[in-house]
Amino acid sequence: MVFSDRQVTFFDSEVYEKSRKDLYGQLLKECTWLQDGDKDKVMEFLGIEAGSGNSGNKATGLLKLCCKYHRIRAVHVTPTVFVNGIEASDISSGWTAEEWGDKLSCI
């Protein structure tokens, strides 16, 4: 299952009433390639620890590193993708899984 096939399910109008935890759970149900134990590990990674304030989850620090990486390179618009540190300007947000596979297979 490719998320783009079911993207309408995750549009703002469809998820407005859901909590972050509910949305994570819904996304993980779509990840049919993951085993239940792996889904539990992902939920643990995305979970918020009680008393942690506004520090986010375990993904927050990684996301901040990615944002910093792009800001240093003057990237202000997505999708701007770097492959092995080089901007791949031919990549489009509308790419299919096959197009991504073709691009990454030569690496």
Short mmCIF file of C-alpha atoms in Angstrom, two decimals:
data_model
loop_
_atom_site.label_atom_id
_atom_site.label_comp_id
_atom_site.label_asym_id
_atom_site.label_seq_id
_atom_site.Cartn_x
_atom_site.Cartn_y
_atom_site.Cartn_z
CA MET A 1 0.00 0.00 0.00
CA VAL A 2 1.33 3.39 -0.94
CA PHE A 3 0.07 6.32 1.12
CA SER A 4 -0.58 8.39 -1.98
CA ASP A 5 -3.24 5.84 -2.95
CA ARG A 6 -5.19 6.71 0.21
CA GLN A 7 -4.11 10.30 0.80
CA VAL A 8 -7.69 11.58 1.00
CA THR A 9 -8.04 9.56 4.21
CA PHE A 10 -5.43 11.84 5.78
CA PHE A 11 -6.65 15.23 4.48
CA ASP A 12 -7.26 17.85 7.18
CA SER A 13 -11.03 17.56 6.76
CA GLU A 14 -10.83 13.82 7.52
CA VAL A 15 -8.54 13.95 10.55
CA TYR A 16 -9.57 17.22 12.19
CA GLU A 17 -11.34 15.49 15.11
CA LYS A 18 -8.54 12.98 15.75
CA SER A 19 -5.81 13.24 18.33
CA ARG A 20 -2.17 12.93 17.36
CA LYS A 21 -2.11 9.47 18.93
CA ASP A 22 -5.21 8.41 16.96
CA LEU A 23 -3.65 9.65 13.74
CA TYR A 24 -0.39 7.79 14.42
CA GLY A 25 -2.41 4.63 15.01
CA GLN A 26 -4.33 5.10 11.77
CA LEU A 27 -1.11 5.63 9.84
CA LEU A 28 0.43 2.51 11.36
CA LYS A 29 -2.60 0.44 10.33
CA GLU A 30 -1.77 1.46 6.76
CA CYS A 31 1.79 0.14 7.19
CA THR A 32 0.82 -3.41 6.36
CA TRP A 33 4.46 -4.34 5.74
CA LEU A 34 5.25 -3.87 9.46
CA GLN A 35 4.80 -6.65 11.98
CA ASP A 36 2.79 -5.86 15.12
CA GLY A 37 5.95 -5.79 17.27
CA ASP A 38 7.51 -3.26 14.91
CA LYS A 39 4.36 -1.13 15.02
CA ASP A 40 4.65 -1.09 18.81
CA LYS A 41 8.26 0.11 18.50
CA VAL A 42 7.20 2.90 16.13
CA MET A 43 4.43 4.00 18.50
CA GLU A 44 6.95 4.04 21.36
CA PHE A 45 9.28 6.19 19.23
CA LEU A 46 6.44 8.62 18.43
CA GLY A 47 4.96 8.66 21.92
CA ILE A 48 5.14 11.59 24.30
CA GLU A 49 6.54 10.84 27.74
CA ALA A 50 4.51 12.10 30.68
CA GLY A 51 6.08 15.16 32.24
CA SER A 52 8.28 15.90 29.21
CA GLY A 53 6.68 19.28 28.69
CA ASN A 54 6.82 20.53 25.14
CA SER A 55 9.97 18.66 24.11
CA GLY A 56 8.21 16.44 21.59
CA ASN A 57 8.91 12.77 20.97
CA LYS A 58 11.99 10.82 19.93
CA ALA A 59 11.48 11.92 16.31
CA THR A 60 11.60 15.62 17.22
CA GLY A 61 15.39 15.84 17.49
CA LEU A 62 15.84 14.07 14.15
CA LEU A 63 13.35 16.40 12.48
CA LYS A 64 15.19 19.42 13.87
CA LEU A 65 18.46 18.10 12.41
CA CYS A 66 16.81 17.70 9.00
CA CYS A 67 15.41 21.24 9.16
CA LYS A 68 18.80 22.63 10.14
CA TYR A 69 20.47 20.70 7.29
CA HIS A 70 18.09 22.29 4.78
CA ARG A 71 18.24 25.79 6.26
CA ILE A 72 22.04 25.79 6.03
CA ARG A 73 21.62 25.05 2.31
CA ALA A 74 19.04 27.86 1.87
CA VAL A 75 16.18 25.44 1.23
CA HIS A 76 12.84 27.10 1.85
CA VAL A 77 10.50 25.01 -0.28
CA THR A 78 9.76 21.32 -0.36
CA PRO A 79 10.21 19.00 -2.00
CA THR A 80 13.87 19.87 -2.19
CA VAL A 81 15.71 16.60 -1.91
CA PHE A 82 19.39 15.91 -1.41
CA VAL A 83 20.87 12.57 -2.45
CA ASN A 84 24.29 11.95 -0.93
CA GLY A 85 24.53 15.67 -0.16
CA ILE A 86 23.76 16.83 -3.70
CA GLU A 87 20.49 18.56 -4.58
CA ALA A 88 18.38 16.37 -6.85
CA SER A 89 16.38 19.10 -8.57
CA ASP A 90 14.58 16.66 -10.87
CA ILE A 91 12.58 15.13 -8.01
CA SER A 92 8.91 16.06 -7.82
CA SER A 93 6.29 15.74 -5.09
CA GLY A 94 4.13 13.94 -7.65
CA TRP A 95 6.55 11.09 -8.20
CA THR A 96 5.28 7.53 -8.10
CA ALA A 97 6.95 4.77 -6.11
CA GLU A 98 8.39 3.48 -9.40
CA GLU A 99 9.99 6.86 -10.16
CA TRP A 100 11.54 6.96 -6.68
CA GLY A 101 12.81 3.41 -7.17
CA ASP A 102 14.40 4.35 -10.49
CA LYS A 103 16.09 7.39 -8.94
CA LEU A 104 17.43 5.53 -5.92
CA SER A 105 18.42 2.32 -7.71
CA CYS A 106 21.46 3.98 -9.26
CA ILE A 107 22.91 4.94 -5.90
#
